[in-house]
Coordinates of C-alpha atoms in Angstrom, one line a residue:
X529 CA 323.3 -58.5 -2.4
X530 CA 320.6 -56.1 -3.4
X531 CA 320.7 -53.7 -6.3
X532 CA 319.8 -49.6 -5.4
X533 CA 317.3 -48.0 -7.5
X534 CA 316.1 -44.4 -7.1
X535 CA 312.5 -43.0 -8.2
X536 CA 310.7 -40.1 -7.3
X537 CA 307.2 -41.9 -6.5
X538 CA 306.9 -45.8 -5.9
X539 CA 303.3 -47.2 -6.0
X540 CA 302.9 -50.5 -4.6
X541 CA 300.2 -52.2 -6.3
X542 CA 298.3 -51.9 -9.5
X543 CA 294.5 -52.1 -8.9
X544 CA 292.0 -50.1 -8.5
X545 CA 293.8 -47.7 -6.5
X546 CA 297.5 -48.1 -7.6
X547 CA 296.5 -48.0 -11.2
X548 CA 294.3 -45.0 -10.3
X549 CA 297.3 -43.2 -8.5
X550 CA 299.9 -44.2 -11.4
X551 CA 297.6 -42.9 -14.4
X552 CA 297.1 -39.5 -12.3
X553 CA 300.9 -39.0 -11.4
X554 CA 301.9 -40.0 -15.2
X555 CA 302.4 -36.3 -16.1
X556 CA 305.1 -35.9 -13.6
X557 CA 307.2 -38.3 -15.8
X558 CA 307.2 -35.6 -18.6
X559 CA 308.3 -33.0 -16.3
X560 CA 311.4 -35.3 -15.7
X561 CA 310.0 -37.5 -12.5
X562 CA 310.5 -41.3 -12.4
X563 CA 307.2 -43.2 -11.1
X564 CA 307.4 -47.1 -10.9
X565 CA 304.6 -49.2 -10.0
X566 CA 305.5 -52.7 -8.4
X567 CA 302.8 -55.3 -8.8
X568 CA 303.3 -58.5 -7.0
X569 CA 301.5 -60.7 -9.8
X570 CA 302.0 -61.3 -13.3
X571 CA 301.1 -59.3 -16.4
X572 CA 298.9 -61.7 -18.7
X573 CA 298.5 -61.4 -22.4
X574 CA 295.3 -61.4 -23.9
X575 CA 295.5 -65.0 -25.2
X576 CA 296.2 -66.4 -21.7
X577 CA 292.7 -65.6 -20.2
X578 CA 291.2 -68.6 -21.2
X579 CA 288.3 -69.2 -18.8
X580 CA 289.3 -72.1 -16.9
X581 CA 288.7 -72.7 -13.4
X582 CA 291.8 -74.5 -12.5
X583 CA 293.9 -72.8 -14.9
X584 CA 292.9 -69.0 -14.2
X585 CA 292.3 -69.1 -10.3
X586 CA 295.7 -70.0 -9.3
X587 CA 297.3 -67.0 -11.5
X588 CA 294.8 -64.3 -10.9
X589 CA 294.1 -64.9 -7.1
X590 CA 296.3 -64.7 -3.8
X591 CA 296.6 -68.4 -2.9
X592 CA 294.4 -69.0 -5.9
X593 CA 291.4 -67.4 -4.3
X594 CA 291.6 -69.8 -1.3
X595 CA 292.8 -67.3 1.2
X596 CA 291.4 -68.2 4.5
X597 CA 290.5 -66.3 7.7
X598 CA 292.5 -67.3 11.0
X599 CA 289.8 -69.8 12.1
X600 CA 289.1 -71.1 8.3
X601 CA 285.4 -70.0 8.5
X602 CA 285.5 -67.6 5.5
X603 CA 287.5 -67.3 2.2
X604 CA 288.8 -63.9 1.1
X605 CA 289.1 -63.3 -2.4
X606 CA 291.3 -60.6 -4.0
X607 CA 293.5 -60.4 -7.1
X608 CA 297.4 -60.5 -7.7
X609 CA 297.8 -59.7 -11.2
X610 CA 298.5 -57.0 -13.4
X611 CA 295.3 -54.7 -12.5
X612 CA 294.7 -56.2 -9.1
X613 CA 291.0 -57.2 -8.1
X614 CA 289.7 -55.0 -11.3
X615 CA 290.7 -57.8 -13.2
X616 CA 288.7 -60.3 -11.5
X617 CA 285.4 -58.5 -10.7
X618 CA 282.4 -58.1 -12.5
X619 CA 282.5 -54.4 -13.4
X620 CA 279.8 -53.2 -11.0
X621 CA 280.4 -49.5 -10.7
X622 CA 278.2 -47.7 -8.1
X623 CA 278.9 -44.3 -6.5
X624 CA 279.2 -44.2 -2.7
X625 CA 276.2 -43.7 -0.8
X626 CA 276.1 -40.2 0.7
X627 CA 274.5 -41.2 4.0
X628 CA 277.5 -43.9 4.2
X629 CA 280.3 -41.2 3.6
X630 CA 278.7 -38.9 6.0
X631 CA 278.4 -41.6 8.6
X632 CA 282.2 -42.2 8.2
X633 CA 282.7 -38.6 9.9
X634 CA 286.1 -38.2 8.2
X635 CA 287.1 -35.1 8.7
X636 CA 287.8 -33.1 5.2
X637 CA 286.0 -36.0 3.2
X638 CA 282.5 -34.9 1.6
X639 CA 280.5 -37.5 -0.4
X640 CA 280.0 -34.8 -3.3
X641 CA 283.6 -34.6 -3.8
X642 CA 284.0 -38.5 -4.3
X643 CA 280.8 -38.4 -6.5
X644 CA 282.3 -35.8 -8.6
X645 CA 285.8 -38.1 -8.9
X646 CA 283.8 -41.3 -9.4
X647 CA 282.1 -39.7 -12.4
X648 CA 285.3 -38.9 -14.0
X649 CA 286.2 -42.7 -14.0
X650 CA 282.9 -43.8 -14.8
X651 CA 283.4 -41.9 -18.1
X652 CA 287.1 -43.2 -18.5
X653 CA 285.8 -46.6 -18.1
X654 CA 282.8 -46.8 -20.1
X655 CA 280.3 -47.3 -17.3
X656 CA 276.9 -47.8 -18.6
X657 CA 273.8 -49.7 -18.2
X658 CA 273.3 -52.9 -20.4
X659 CA 270.3 -52.8 -22.9
X660 CA 267.5 -55.0 -22.1
X661 CA 268.4 -57.4 -24.9
X662 CA 271.6 -58.0 -23.2
X663 CA 270.2 -59.1 -20.0
X664 CA 269.9 -63.0 -19.7
X665 CA 267.3 -65.0 -17.8
X666 CA 269.4 -65.4 -14.6
X667 CA 268.9 -61.5 -14.5
X668 CA 265.5 -61.2 -15.6
X669 CA 264.0 -63.4 -13.4
X670 CA 265.6 -61.4 -10.2
X671 CA 264.0 -58.3 -11.4
X672 CA 260.6 -60.0 -11.8
X673 CA 261.2 -62.1 -8.6
X674 CA 261.7 -58.8 -6.7
X675 CA 258.7 -57.1 -8.3
X676 CA 256.6 -60.2 -7.2
X677 CA 257.6 -60.0 -3.8
X678 CA 257.1 -56.3 -3.3
X679 CA 260.9 -55.2 -3.7
X680 CA 262.5 -52.9 -6.5
X681 CA 265.5 -54.3 -8.1
X682 CA 268.1 -51.9 -9.2
X683 CA 270.4 -52.2 -12.2
X684 CA 274.1 -52.2 -12.0
X685 CA 275.9 -49.5 -14.1
X686 CA 278.8 -51.9 -15.3
X687 CA 282.4 -50.7 -17.0
X688 CA 282.5 -53.0 -20.1
X689 CA 283.2 -52.3 -24.0
X690 CA 282.3 -54.9 -26.4
X691 CA 281.0 -57.4 -23.8
X692 CA 280.0 -60.6 -25.4
X693 CA 278.3 -62.2 -22.5
X694 CA 281.2 -65.1 -21.7
X695 CA 280.1 -64.6 -18.0
X696 CA 283.6 -65.2 -17.1
X697 CA 284.4 -61.9 -15.3
X698 CA 285.6 -63.3 -12.2
X699 CA 288.3 -65.6 -14.3
X700 CA 289.3 -62.3 -16.1
X701 CA 287.4 -61.4 -19.1
X702 CA 288.6 -63.4 -22.1
X703 CA 287.4 -61.0 -24.6
X704 CA 289.1 -57.8 -23.1
X705 CA 285.7 -56.3 -22.6
X706 CA 286.1 -55.5 -19.0
X707 CA 287.6 -52.1 -18.5
X708 CA 289.7 -52.3 -15.3
X709 CA 293.0 -50.5 -14.8
X710 CA 294.6 -53.1 -17.0
X711 CA 292.8 -51.9 -19.9
X712 CA 292.6 -48.1 -19.0
X713 CA 294.5 -46.6 -16.2
X714 CA 297.9 -48.9 -16.3
X715 CA 298.2 -48.5 -20.0
X716 CA 297.5 -44.9 -20.3
X717 CA 300.3 -44.3 -17.6
X718 CA 302.9 -46.7 -19.3
X719 CA 302.3 -44.7 -22.4
X720 CA 303.6 -41.5 -20.7
X721 CA 306.3 -42.9 -19.2
X722 CA 305.4 -44.8 -15.7
X723 CA 307.2 -48.1 -15.1
X724 CA 305.6 -51.2 -14.1
X725 CA 307.3 -54.0 -12.5
X726 CA 305.4 -57.1 -12.3
X727 CA 306.3 -60.1 -10.3
X728 CA 307.8 -57.6 -7.8
X729 CA 306.6 -58.6 -4.2
X730 CA 307.3 -55.5 -1.8
X731 CA 308.8 -57.2 1.4
X732 CA 309.0 -53.9 3.8
X733 CA 308.8 -50.1 3.9
X734 CA 311.4 -48.0 5.9
X735 CA 311.8 -44.1 5.7
X736 CA 311.6 -43.5 1.8
X737 CA 312.9 -47.0 0.9
X738 CA 311.4 -50.4 -0.2
X739 CA 312.8 -53.9 -0.1
X740 CA 311.7 -55.5 -3.3
X741 CA 311.8 -59.1 -4.4
X742 CA 311.4 -59.9 -8.3
X743 CA 310.8 -63.5 -8.9
X744 CA 311.3 -65.4 -12.1
X745 CA 308.6 -66.7 -14.2
X746 CA 307.9 -70.6 -13.4
X747 CA 308.2 -72.6 -16.2
X748 CA 305.1 -73.3 -17.8
X749 CA 303.7 -70.4 -16.0
X750 CA 300.9 -67.7 -17.5
X751 CA 302.4 -64.2 -17.9
X752 CA 305.0 -62.3 -19.0
X753 CA 308.7 -62.5 -17.2
X754 CA 309.4 -59.4 -15.1
X755 CA 310.8 -56.5 -16.8
X756 CA 313.4 -56.5 -14.1
X757 CA 315.9 -59.2 -13.5
X758 CA 315.0 -61.8 -10.4
X759 CA 316.5 -60.7 -7.2
X760 CA 316.1 -58.1 -4.3
X761 CA 316.4 -54.4 -4.7
X762 CA 316.5 -51.5 -2.6
X763 CA 314.1 -48.7 -4.0
X764 CA 314.8 -45.4 -2.4
X765 CA 311.8 -42.8 -3.3
X766 CA 310.5 -39.5 -2.1
X767 CA 307.1 -40.8 -1.9
X768 CA 305.8 -44.3 -1.5
X769 CA 302.1 -45.3 -2.2
X770 CA 300.7 -48.3 -0.6
X771 CA 297.8 -49.5 -2.7
X772 CA 298.0 -53.1 -2.1
X773 CA 294.5 -53.6 -1.2
X774 CA 293.1 -53.6 2.5
X775 CA 294.9 -57.0 3.5
X776 CA 298.1 -56.8 1.5
X777 CA 298.8 -52.7 2.5
X778 CA 297.8 -53.5 6.2
X779 CA 300.3 -56.5 6.0
X780 CA 303.3 -54.6 4.6
X781 CA 302.8 -51.7 7.3
X782 CA 302.5 -54.0 9.9
X783 CA 305.8 -56.3 9.1
X784 CA 307.5 -52.7 8.4
X785 CA 307.0 -52.0 12.2
X786 CA 304.6 -49.2 12.1
X787 CA 302.2 -50.4 14.6
X788 CA 304.1 -48.6 17.4
X789 CA 303.2 -45.3 16.1
X790 CA 300.1 -46.2 14.5
X791 CA 297.8 -48.2 17.1
X792 CA 294.9 -48.4 15.0
X793 CA 296.9 -50.0 12.1
X794 CA 295.1 -53.3 11.0
X795 CA 292.0 -52.4 12.8
X796 CA 288.6 -51.8 11.3
X797 CA 288.5 -54.6 8.8
X798 CA 285.1 -55.5 7.4
X799 CA 284.5 -57.6 4.3
X800 CA 280.7 -58.0 3.3
X801 CA 280.5 -61.5 4.2
X802 CA 278.6 -63.3 1.7
X803 CA 277.3 -66.8 0.0
X804 CA 275.6 -67.8 -2.9
X805 CA 271.9 -69.0 -2.9
X806 CA 270.9 -71.1 -5.7
X807 CA 267.1 -72.2 -6.9
X808 CA 265.7 -74.6 -9.4
X809 CA 263.4 -73.9 -12.2
X810 CA 261.5 -76.5 -13.7
X811 CA 262.9 -75.3 -17.1
X812 CA 266.5 -74.6 -18.4
X813 CA 267.4 -70.7 -18.0
X814 CA 270.3 -68.4 -19.6
X815 CA 272.8 -68.5 -16.5
X816 CA 275.8 -69.5 -17.9
X817 CA 275.8 -66.8 -20.6
X818 CA 275.7 -63.2 -20.6
X819 CA 277.0 -60.6 -18.3
X820 CA 276.3 -62.3 -14.7
X821 CA 275.6 -59.4 -12.5
X822 CA 273.1 -56.9 -13.7
X823 CA 270.7 -56.1 -10.9
X824 CA 270.7 -55.6 -7.1
X825 CA 268.5 -55.1 -4.4
X826 CA 269.6 -52.6 -1.6
X827 CA 268.4 -53.2 1.6
X828 CA 271.5 -52.3 3.7
X829 CA 270.1 -49.1 5.4
X830 CA 266.9 -51.0 6.6
X831 CA 267.9 -54.6 6.9
X832 CA 271.9 -54.8 6.9
X833 CA 272.0 -56.8 3.5
X834 CA 272.5 -56.2 -0.2
X835 CA 271.2 -58.9 -2.9
X836 CA 273.0 -59.1 -6.0
X837 CA 272.5 -61.3 -9.4
X838 CA 275.4 -63.7 -9.8
X839 CA 276.5 -66.7 -11.6
X840 CA 279.5 -68.9 -10.6
X841 CA 281.1 -71.8 -12.1
X842 CA 280.4 -75.4 -11.3
X843 CA 283.4 -75.7 -8.9
X844 CA 282.6 -72.6 -7.1
X845 CA 278.9 -73.3 -6.9
X846 CA 279.6 -76.9 -5.6
X847 CA 281.9 -75.6 -2.9
X848 CA 279.4 -73.1 -1.9
X849 CA 276.3 -75.4 -1.6
X850 CA 275.8 -76.4 2.1
X851 CA 275.4 -80.4 2.3
X852 CA 276.9 -83.5 0.6
X853 CA 275.6 -86.6 -0.9
X854 CA 272.4 -86.9 -3.2
X855 CA 271.1 -83.7 -2.4
X856 CA 273.9 -81.8 -3.3
X857 CA 274.6 -84.0 -6.4
X858 CA 271.0 -83.5 -7.6
X859 CA 271.3 -79.6 -7.4
X860 CA 274.5 -79.7 -9.1
X861 CA 272.8 -81.9 -11.7
X862 CA 270.2 -79.3 -12.3
X863 CA 272.9 -76.4 -13.4
X864 CA 271.1 -75.6 -16.3
X865 CA 268.2 -74.6 -14.4
X866 CA 269.6 -72.7 -11.5
X867 CA 269.1 -69.2 -10.6
X868 CA 271.7 -67.5 -8.4
X869 CA 271.6 -64.8 -5.9
X870 CA 274.7 -63.5 -4.0
X871 CA 273.7 -62.7 -0.5
X872 CA 276.0 -59.8 1.3
X873 CA 275.9 -58.7 4.7
X874 CA 276.8 -55.3 5.4
X875 CA 279.0 -55.8 8.6
X876 CA 280.4 -53.0 11.0
X877 CA 283.8 -52.9 12.5
X878 CA 284.6 -54.7 15.7
X879 CA 287.6 -55.4 17.8
X880 CA 287.9 -58.8 16.9
X881 CA 288.0 -58.4 13.5
X882 CA 291.6 -57.2 12.4
X883 CA 294.5 -57.8 10.2
X884 CA 297.8 -58.9 11.8
X885 CA 301.0 -60.8 10.4
X886 CA 302.6 -63.9 11.5
X887 CA 306.2 -64.4 12.1
X888 CA 307.0 -64.6 8.3
X889 CA 305.3 -61.5 7.8
X890 CA 302.0 -63.3 6.0
X891 CA 298.8 -61.4 6.5
X892 CA 296.5 -63.2 9.1
X893 CA 292.8 -62.1 9.2
X894 CA 291.0 -62.4 12.3
X895 CA 287.0 -62.5 11.8
X896 CA 284.0 -63.6 14.0
X897 CA 280.7 -63.1 12.4
X898 CA 278.7 -60.9 15.0
X899 CA 275.1 -61.7 15.8
X900 CA 274.0 -58.7 13.8
X901 CA 276.0 -60.3 10.7
X902 CA 274.4 -63.3 11.2
X903 CA 270.8 -61.9 11.6
X904 CA 271.3 -59.9 8.4
X905 CA 272.3 -63.2 6.6
X906 CA 269.4 -65.0 7.5
X907 CA 267.1 -61.9 6.6
X908 CA 268.7 -61.6 3.2
X909 CA 268.0 -65.4 2.7
X910 CA 264.5 -65.2 3.4
X911 CA 264.0 -62.1 1.2
X912 CA 266.1 -64.3 -1.6
X913 CA 263.9 -67.1 -1.1
X914 CA 260.8 -65.0 -1.7
X915 CA 262.4 -63.5 -4.7
X916 CA 263.3 -66.8 -6.2
X917 CA 259.9 -68.5 -5.9
X918 CA 258.1 -65.0 -7.0
X919 CA 260.3 -65.8 -10.1
X920 CA 258.9 -69.4 -10.5
X921 CA 261.4 -71.5 -8.9
X922 CA 260.4 -74.9 -7.5
X923 CA 262.8 -75.4 -4.7
X924 CA 265.6 -73.2 -3.0
X925 CA 268.9 -74.2 -1.3
X926 CA 269.1 -72.2 1.7
X927 CA 271.9 -72.7 4.0
X928 CA 270.3 -71.0 6.9
X929 CA 267.5 -73.5 6.9
X930 CA 267.4 -77.2 8.3
X931 CA 266.9 -79.1 6.2
X932 CA 268.4 -76.7 3.4
X933 CA 266.1 -77.4 0.6
X934 CA 262.9 -75.4 0.8
X935 CA 260.0 -76.0 -1.6
X936 CA 256.8 -74.1 -2.7
X937 CA 255.0 -75.8 0.0
X938 CA 257.3 -73.8 2.3
X939 CA 256.6 -70.3 1.0
X940 CA 254.0 -69.4 4.0
X941 CA 256.8 -70.6 6.6
X942 CA 259.9 -69.1 5.5
X943 CA 260.3 -66.8 8.7
X944 CA 260.1 -70.2 10.4
X945 CA 262.3 -72.2 8.2
X946 CA 265.3 -69.8 7.7
X947 CA 266.6 -68.7 10.9
X948 CA 270.0 -67.4 12.3
X949 CA 270.2 -70.2 14.6
X950 CA 271.0 -72.7 11.5
X951 CA 274.2 -70.4 10.7
X952 CA 276.8 -72.6 11.7
X953 CA 280.5 -71.1 11.1
X954 CA 282.6 -73.6 9.2
X955 CA 279.7 -75.5 8.0
X956 CA 278.1 -72.8 6.1
X957 CA 280.4 -71.7 3.2
X958 CA 281.1 -67.9 3.3
X959 CA 283.3 -66.0 1.3
X960 CA 284.0 -62.1 0.8
X961 CA 285.4 -60.1 -2.1
X962 CA 284.7 -56.4 -0.4
X963 CA 287.7 -56.4 1.8
X964 CA 288.0 -53.1 3.8
X965 CA 289.8 -51.3 6.5
X966 CA 293.1 -51.6 8.1
X967 CA 294.3 -48.3 7.3
X968 CA 291.2 -46.1 8.3
X969 CA 290.9 -42.5 7.7
X970 CA 290.3 -40.2 10.3
X971 CA 291.5 -37.1 12.5
X972 CA 294.5 -38.2 14.4
X973 CA 296.8 -41.2 14.8
X974 CA 295.1 -42.4 18.0
X975 CA 291.8 -43.0 16.0
X976 CA 292.9 -43.6 12.6
X977 CA 296.0 -44.7 10.4
X978 CA 295.4 -41.9 7.7
X979 CA 293.9 -38.7 6.9
X980 CA 291.3 -37.9 4.2
X981 CA 294.1 -37.3 1.4
X982 CA 295.6 -40.8 2.2
X983 CA 298.5 -39.2 4.0
X984 CA 299.7 -41.7 6.9
X985 CA 299.4 -39.8 10.1
X986 CA 303.0 -38.7 11.0
X987 CA 304.7 -40.3 8.1
X988 CA 304.9 -37.6 5.4
X989 CA 306.7 -39.9 3.0
X990 CA 303.8 -42.9 3.0
X991 CA 300.6 -42.5 1.6
X992 CA 297.7 -45.0 1.2
X993 CA 295.2 -45.4 -1.9
X994 CA 293.0 -48.4 -1.7
X995 CA 290.0 -50.0 0.3
X996 CA 292.0 -50.1 3.2
X997 CA 291.1 -46.6 4.0
X998 CA 287.7 -47.3 4.5
X999 CA 286.9 -46.7 8.3
X1000 CA 283.8 -48.5 7.8
X1001 CA 282.2 -50.8 5.5
X1002 CA 280.8 -49.0 2.3
X1003 CA 277.7 -51.2 2.0
X1004 CA 278.0 -51.1 -2.0
X1005 CA 280.6 -52.7 -4.3
X1006 CA 283.8 -50.7 -3.5
X1007 CA 286.0 -50.2 -6.5
X1008 CA 284.8 -46.9 -7.9
X1009 CA 285.1 -45.6 -4.5
X1010 CA 288.7 -46.8 -4.4
X1011 CA 289.4 -44.8 -7.5
X1012 CA 287.7 -41.8 -6.3
X1013 CA 289.8 -41.8 -3.1
X1014 CA 292.8 -42.8 -4.9
X1015 CA 292.5 -39.6 -7.1
X1016 CA 292.4 -37.7 -3.8
X1017 CA 296.0 -39.1 -2.6
X1018 CA 297.3 -39.0 -6.1
X1019 CA 296.4 -35.1 -5.7
X1020 CA 298.0 -34.8 -2.4
X1021 CA 301.2 -36.2 -3.7
X1022 CA 301.4 -33.8 -6.6
X1023 CA 300.6 -30.9 -4.1
X1024 CA 303.2 -32.3 -1.5
X1025 CA 306.1 -33.2 -3.7
X1026 CA 307.7 -29.8 -3.9
X1027 CA 308.0 -30.4 0.1
X1028 CA 309.5 -33.9 -0.2
X1029 CA 313.1 -33.9 -0.9
X1030 CA 314.8 -37.4 -0.6
X1031 CA 317.0 -37.7 2.6
X1032 CA 320.3 -39.0 2.8
X1033 CA 320.7 -42.8 2.6
X1034 CA 321.6 -44.6 5.8

């Protein structure tokens, strides 16, 4: 037996998309409307962010951060908590490149409009550049290595307030410094009367109706209990905004039977496949303190890759190093001397790469590494190796080389040592956190799922406000663009609401 609930706007997801829509629509509550956000994960208290890999990953990420593609060759990381993936990213805040938005060719979508909306959220979330004294060795060496190798590193604007350099961004900031939607947009929305229901999984959508299952807090688990009693609910709403992320929103619409009218649903998936490169220096460097991601090298347009500074925790680093045994152990024992770079390939949509659901409605992501992606990963590794050695590293661990360890004596042979043929799916550890596509924008239901305002073609009561809207890879970190697109979705909801009355219940 399910309980019936009625509201005006139901929002599925509380991350960059859902949190933005919630805040943008919050003034409607003052007009007497009811706005409810449903978040599958829990709401954590500040004192529950303890920075532990084993304690935080299971509560912050879908499948504890171990969600695998269908063939098991890539790990996909996405948040499942109050604030979504804005809780677990590093706060890097970049405006969408004009050339990319122009290349999307979405009717009615202009890069200048996204830039203007992005600027609003950069101000709300205190986006700024760190001062030189806040840059640790790991980041400083990247900039110096880029200069030595003939590249120009750019500094990431980041959205922190009072950062003390714990370097634990990917496990949820333990110092409440990162300004995700859990710190800015959601609290502002709740202050104005928006309801946020956590531990609430949306099972399916039907015309102006959601089936929602609220779970009980597990014994000893982190997070607050849901404000709704455990059980199933039928939630009726004039408008439903799906903002569960690329995988979550696509899977929700697929298991709700919308593929029949939207043939492109689940297609167009891209994710910036990535892996970690490490290099050993002769002396210890500051790597595990300080903000982990301050610089990047954008070679997307020229060579199809982006390099970013990074610092991952021992378990994650160990998992990402190719090889086993003595060589692997020696690299891990040098942890305090390791410099790290994240390699990201700018993939493009292909038919093989798509989101489906299994018989139980769980998402299944099919992904094949195209030759272009593999070549980009190899080219990125060669560039990273030159940066490492330019910064003074004595040896580099390169998964697209055989053997994997490259020393300074090899610097003249990097093109020969690091090649695409050494990339072996399933052996080279690859992960992705920039999940995009599945409900791409476009001009018609034959070629896309949504229009430029997040309106699902032919389904006036259903909107989308997350990275599933991207018709192609963004080629930079996506969260700020998600917020800008969500702002457009919210604007369209406000504009269309007077015409969207509730149909009679069936």
